[in-house]
Amino acid sequence: MTYLYEGRIFHRDSVGSKLAIEPGAVNWMVAGKGITHSERTAEDDRGVPGRKLFGIQTWVALPEDAEETDPSFHHHAKEALPFLEAEGKTVRLVMGHAWGERSPVSTFSDMFYADVILEPGAGIPLPDGHEDRGVYVTTGSVQLGDQSFEAGQMMVFRPGDTLSMRAGPLGARLVFLGGETLSGPRHIWWNFVASSKEKIEAAKEAWRQGDWASGRFQ
């Protein structure tokens, strides 16, 4: 899942997708049994003075029964995503469900992913109803109890705890994310992720064969 705060990047993949992603929109690429893709600076953006690119790309593990699904790509514009605003906070729900809202992005497991902006001193509760929940601090800082967390830090919470946090003196931009617990560990090698090492080895062999015309990675 690619989500930008600033700039623009151009996506291409082997299922035929060709489009730019801009801040607030979501590109949701399902690798499934195999896909090839790239995200690059668009040609008309190259060499533009002061052009910045700032965003987060998140890998979401598929449930075991969906690991060999056909690859696909979905784009949702910023305007299609639920947007909440109140008491010094704004929230764009990128994926899943939280705070009584649901994103139009179709997922394979129960989850949530939100872009949260807090003004200095503003507070927000964690959404309930999800087994696993975490918060990543993108910019600024937040206070949770007597602890402060700065940009680049991530908090992972125990299931069932009722919690809220408050932005520091400069405000904060956060990623709220979580969902149902995976059935087991995941293995990763380069760009391949799977629930078993055997599936990783099979993907590696298919890539080594290089059959781009009719193989697994067309």
C-alpha positions as a LaTeX table, in Angstrom:
\begin{tabular}{lrrr}
\hline
Residue & $x$ (\AA) & $y$ (\AA) & $z$ (\AA) \\
\hline
Met1 & 0.00 & 0.00 & 0.00 \\
Thr2 & 1.47 & 3.34 & $-1.08$ \\
Tyr3 & 0.33 & 6.57 & 0.60 \\
Leu4 & 1.98 & 9.94 & 0.00 \\
Tyr5 & 2.12 & 13.11 & 2.10 \\
Glu6 & 4.00 & 15.18 & $-0.49$ \\
Gly7 & 4.97 & 14.89 & $-4.14$ \\
Arg8 & 3.87 & 12.44 & $-6.80$ \\
Ile9 & 5.09 & 9.04 & $-8.00$ \\
Phe10 & 4.21 & 7.01 & $-11.08$ \\
His11 & 3.16 & 3.35 & $-10.72$ \\
Arg12 & 3.43 & 0.65 & $-13.38$ \\
Asp13 & 2.88 & $-3.10$ & $-13.04$ \\
Ser14 & 2.48 & $-6.35$ & $-14.93$ \\
Val15 & $-1.32$ & $-6.37$ & $-14.70$ \\
Gly16 & $-1.35$ & $-3.25$ & $-16.88$ \\
Ser17 & $-1.70$ & $-0.45$ & $-14.30$ \\
Lys18 & $-0.16$ & 2.90 & $-15.26$ \\
Leu19 & $-1.01$ & 5.93 & $-13.12$ \\
Ala20 & 0.37 & 8.53 & $-10.76$ \\
Ile21 & $-0.36$ & 8.56 & $-7.06$ \\
Glu22 & $-0.71$ & 11.90 & $-5.30$ \\
Pro23 & $-1.06$ & 12.89 & $-1.61$ \\
Gly24 & $-4.14$ & 11.53 & 0.14 \\
Ala25 & $-4.91$ & 8.84 & $-2.44$ \\
Val26 & $-4.16$ & 5.15 & $-1.98$ \\
Asn27 & $-2.52$ & 2.64 & $-4.32$ \\
Trp28 & $-3.33$ & $-0.89$ & $-3.19$ \\
Met29 & $-1.34$ & $-3.52$ & $-5.09$ \\
Val30 & $-2.08$ & $-7.15$ & $-4.29$ \\
Ala31 & 0.98 & $-9.21$ & $-5.20$ \\
Gly32 & $-0.68$ & $-12.59$ & $-4.62$ \\
Lys33 & 1.10 & $-15.35$ & $-6.54$ \\
Gly34 & 3.37 & $-12.87$ & $-8.29$ \\
Ile35 & 3.61 & $-9.39$ & $-9.82$ \\
Thr36 & 6.31 & $-7.11$ & $-11.18$ \\
His37 & 6.04 & $-3.37$ & $-10.58$ \\
Ser38 & 7.85 & $-0.06$ & $-10.22$ \\
Glu39 & 7.24 & 3.30 & $-8.56$ \\
Arg40 & 9.29 & 6.07 & $-10.14$ \\
Thr41 & 9.32 & 9.82 & $-10.44$ \\
Ala42 & 7.05 & 10.84 & $-13.32$ \\
Glu43 & 8.90 & 12.22 & $-16.35$ \\
Asp44 & 7.40 & 15.71 & $-16.07$ \\
Asp45 & 8.44 & 15.87 & $-12.38$ \\
Arg46 & 12.11 & 15.05 & $-12.97$ \\
Gly47 & 14.49 & 17.93 & $-12.50$ \\
Val48 & 11.84 & 20.25 & $-11.00$ \\
Pro49 & 13.58 & 22.40 & $-8.35$ \\
Gly50 & 12.26 & 21.88 & $-4.83$ \\
Arg51 & 10.15 & 18.85 & $-5.72$ \\
Lys52 & 9.88 & 16.60 & $-2.67$ \\
Leu53 & 8.63 & 13.06 & $-2.22$ \\
Phe54 & 7.43 & 12.02 & 1.23 \\
Gly55 & 5.23 & 9.06 & 2.05 \\
Ile56 & 4.98 & 5.57 & 3.48 \\
Gln57 & 4.79 & 2.23 & 1.70 \\
Thr58 & 3.32 & $-0.52$ & 3.87 \\
Trp59 & 3.41 & $-4.25$ & 3.22 \\
Val60 & 0.33 & $-6.11$ & 4.43 \\
Ala61 & 0.65 & $-9.90$ & 4.74 \\
Leu62 & $-2.13$ & $-11.88$ & 3.08 \\
Pro63 & $-3.97$ & $-14.65$ & 4.95 \\
Glu64 & $-2.61$ & $-18.08$ & 4.05 \\
Asp65 & $-5.66$ & $-18.99$ & 1.96 \\
Ala66 & $-5.14$ & $-15.86$ & $-0.18$ \\
Glu67 & $-1.38$ & $-16.02$ & $-0.71$ \\
Glu68 & $-1.73$ & $-17.57$ & $-4.19$ \\
Thr69 & $-4.53$ & $-15.26$ & $-5.34$ \\
Asp70 & $-4.23$ & $-13.54$ & $-8.72$ \\
Pro71 & $-2.36$ & $-10.24$ & $-8.57$ \\
Ser72 & $-4.39$ & $-7.05$ & $-8.85$ \\
Phe73 & $-4.16$ & $-3.28$ & $-8.46$ \\
His74 & $-6.65$ & $-0.78$ & $-7.04$ \\
His75 & $-6.51$ & 3.00 & $-6.86$ \\
His76 & $-8.78$ & 5.17 & $-4.70$ \\
Ala77 & $-8.71$ & 8.96 & $-4.90$ \\
Lys78 & $-8.41$ & 11.09 & $-1.78$ \\
Glu79 & $-12.05$ & 12.18 & $-2.10$ \\
Ala80 & $-13.26$ & 8.56 & $-1.86$ \\
Leu81 & $-11.76$ & 7.96 & 1.58 \\
Pro82 & $-13.67$ & 8.78 & 4.81 \\
Phe83 & $-12.46$ & 12.03 & 6.36 \\
Leu84 & $-13.12$ & 13.03 & 9.99 \\
Glu85 & $-12.40$ & 16.43 & 11.51 \\
Ala86 & $-13.04$ & 17.65 & 15.06 \\
Glu87 & $-11.36$ & 19.30 & 18.06 \\
Gly88 & $-7.91$ & 19.82 & 16.61 \\
Lys89 & $-7.63$ & 16.54 & 14.73 \\
Thr90 & $-8.17$ & 15.30 & 11.20 \\
Val91 & $-8.32$ & 11.64 & 10.22 \\
Arg92 & $-8.35$ & 10.07 & 6.77 \\
Leu93 & $-9.32$ & 6.39 & 6.96 \\
Val94 & $-7.19$ & 4.79 & 4.26 \\
Met95 & $-8.12$ & 1.13 & 4.72 \\
Gly96 & $-10.43$ & $-0.99$ & 6.85 \\
His97 & $-12.79$ & 0.29 & 9.53 \\
Ala98 & $-12.42$ & 2.48 & 12.64 \\
Trp99 & $-14.28$ & 5.17 & 14.60 \\
Gly100 & $-17.58$ & 4.14 & 12.98 \\
Glu101 & $-16.33$ & 4.63 & 9.40 \\
Arg102 & $-15.25$ & 2.20 & 6.67 \\
Ser103 & $-12.87$ & 2.71 & 3.77 \\
Pro104 & $-13.95$ & 1.61 & 0.26 \\
Val105 & $-10.62$ & $-0.25$ & $-0.19$ \\
Ser106 & $-11.27$ & $-4.00$ & $-0.29$ \\
Thr107 & $-8.99$ & $-6.04$ & 2.01 \\
Phe108 & $-8.39$ & $-9.74$ & 2.63 \\
Ser109 & $-8.45$ & $-9.49$ & 6.43 \\
Asp110 & $-10.03$ & $-7.37$ & 9.14 \\
Met111 & $-7.83$ & $-4.29$ & 9.57 \\
Phe112 & $-7.54$ & $-0.52$ & 9.77 \\
Tyr113 & $-5.03$ & 2.04 & 8.52 \\
Ala114 & $-5.45$ & 5.78 & 9.09 \\
Asp115 & $-3.59$ & 9.03 & 8.44 \\
Val116 & $-4.00$ & 11.14 & 11.60 \\
Ile117 & $-2.99$ & 14.81 & 12.04 \\
Leu118 & $-3.14$ & 16.37 & 15.52 \\
Glu119 & $-2.75$ & 20.02 & 16.41 \\
Pro120 & $-0.59$ & 20.80 & 19.48 \\
Gly121 & $-2.25$ & 19.34 & 22.58 \\
Ala122 & $-5.06$ & 17.61 & 20.66 \\
Gly123 & $-5.99$ & 14.09 & 21.73 \\
Ile124 & $-7.38$ & 11.01 & 20.00 \\
Pro125 & $-8.44$ & 7.54 & 21.23 \\
Leu126 & $-7.27$ & 4.33 & 19.64 \\
Pro127 & $-10.08$ & 2.61 & 17.76 \\
Asp128 & $-11.50$ & $-0.42$ & 19.53 \\
Gly129 & $-12.70$ & $-3.67$ & 18.01 \\
His130 & $-9.30$ & $-4.70$ & 16.61 \\
Glu131 & $-7.05$ & $-7.33$ & 18.15 \\
Asp132 & $-3.72$ & $-5.79$ & 17.12 \\
Arg133 & $-3.15$ & $-2.02$ & 17.13 \\
Gly134 & $-0.11$ & 0.16 & 16.61 \\
Val135 & 0.80 & 3.80 & 16.05 \\
Tyr136 & 3.76 & 5.11 & 14.06 \\
Val137 & 4.87 & 8.73 & 14.62 \\
Thr138 & 5.64 & 10.28 & 11.22 \\
Thr139 & 6.30 & 13.86 & 12.38 \\
Gly140 & 6.11 & 15.71 & 15.71 \\
Ser141 & 5.55 & 13.85 & 18.96 \\
Val142 & 2.79 & 12.37 & 21.13 \\
Gln143 & 2.33 & 11.85 & 24.84 \\
Leu144 & 0.95 & 8.56 & 26.15 \\
Gly145 & 0.65 & 8.53 & 29.94 \\
Asp146 & 3.98 & 9.77 & 31.25 \\
Gln147 & 5.90 & 8.74 & 28.10 \\
Ser148 & 6.72 & 10.81 & 25.02 \\
Phe149 & 7.23 & 9.29 & 21.56 \\
Glu150 & 9.02 & 11.13 & 18.77 \\
Ala151 & 9.05 & 10.92 & 14.96 \\
Gly152 & 10.37 & 7.57 & 13.77 \\
Gln153 & 9.09 & 5.62 & 16.78 \\
Met154 & 6.30 & 3.06 & 16.78 \\
Met155 & 4.08 & 1.85 & 19.59 \\
Val156 & 2.39 & $-1.57$ & 19.66 \\
Phe157 & $-0.39$ & $-2.08$ & 22.19 \\
Arg158 & $-1.86$ & $-4.99$ & 24.08 \\
Pro159 & $-5.25$ & $-6.22$ & 22.85 \\
Gly160 & $-8.22$ & $-4.75$ & 24.65 \\
Asp161 & $-6.50$ & $-1.79$ & 26.34 \\
Thr162 & $-8.52$ & 1.44 & 26.18 \\
Leu163 & $-6.01$ & 4.15 & 25.31 \\
Ser164 & $-5.77$ & 7.67 & 23.99 \\
Met165 & $-2.82$ & 9.92 & 23.21 \\
Arg166 & $-2.15$ & 13.63 & 22.95 \\
Ala167 & 0.06 & 15.57 & 20.55 \\
Gly168 & 3.17 & 17.36 & 21.77 \\
Pro169 & 3.88 & 21.12 & 21.51 \\
Leu170 & 4.51 & 20.98 & 17.75 \\
Gly171 & 1.57 & 18.71 & 16.93 \\
Ala172 & 1.93 & 15.32 & 15.27 \\
Arg173 & 1.20 & 13.29 & 12.17 \\
Leu174 & 0.60 & 9.62 & 12.86 \\
Val175 & $-0.20$ & 6.32 & 11.20 \\
Phe176 & $-2.79$ & 4.28 & 13.09 \\
Leu177 & $-2.84$ & 0.67 & 11.96 \\
Gly178 & $-3.74$ & $-2.84$ & 13.01 \\
Gly179 & $-6.25$ & $-5.64$ & 12.61 \\
Glu180 & $-6.64$ & $-9.33$ & 13.22 \\
Thr181 & $-3.62$ & $-11.38$ & 14.30 \\
Leu182 & $-1.88$ & $-13.47$ & 11.64 \\
Ser183 & $-2.21$ & $-17.24$ & 11.81 \\
Gly184 & 1.57 & $-17.61$ & 12.10 \\
Pro185 & 4.92 & $-16.07$ & 11.19 \\
Arg186 & 5.82 & $-14.71$ & 7.75 \\
His187 & 9.12 & $-15.15$ & 5.92 \\
Ile188 & 10.69 & $-12.50$ & 3.71 \\
Trp189 & 13.46 & $-12.60$ & 1.13 \\
Trp190 & 14.03 & $-9.55$ & $-1.08$ \\
Asn191 & 10.51 & $-8.71$ & $-2.37$ \\
Phe192 & 9.00 & $-12.11$ & $-1.61$ \\
Val193 & 6.80 & $-12.70$ & 1.45 \\
Ala194 & 5.11 & $-15.99$ & 2.37 \\
Ser195 & 3.93 & $-18.12$ & 5.26 \\
Ser196 & 6.46 & $-20.85$ & 4.45 \\
Lys197 & 10.09 & $-21.00$ & 3.35 \\
Glu198 & 9.09 & $-23.48$ & 0.63 \\
Lys199 & 6.87 & $-20.86$ & $-1.01$ \\
Ile200 & 9.74 & $-18.37$ & $-0.85$ \\
Glu201 & 12.06 & $-20.87$ & $-2.58$ \\
Ala202 & 9.47 & $-21.52$ & $-5.30$ \\
Ala203 & 9.16 & $-17.79$ & $-5.98$ \\
Lys204 & 12.95 & $-17.40$ & $-6.09$ \\
Glu205 & 13.22 & $-20.22$ & $-8.64$ \\
Ala206 & 10.46 & $-18.73$ & $-10.82$ \\
Trp207 & 12.29 & $-15.40$ & $-10.80$ \\
Arg208 & 15.62 & $-17.03$ & $-11.69$ \\
Gln209 & 14.00 & $-18.74$ & $-14.69$ \\
Gly210 & 13.18 & $-15.31$ & $-16.12$ \\
Asp211 & 10.20 & $-16.42$ & $-18.23$ \\
Trp212 & 8.71 & $-12.95$ & $-18.54$ \\
Ala213 & 6.45 & $-13.96$ & $-21.44$ \\
Ser214 & 4.44 & $-16.74$ & $-19.79$ \\
Gly215 & 5.94 & $-17.51$ & $-16.39$ \\
Arg216 & 4.84 & $-16.64$ & $-12.88$ \\
Phe217 & 6.19 & $-13.08$ & $-13.16$ \\
Gln218 & 4.89 & $-12.04$ & $-16.53$ \\
\hline
\end{tabular}
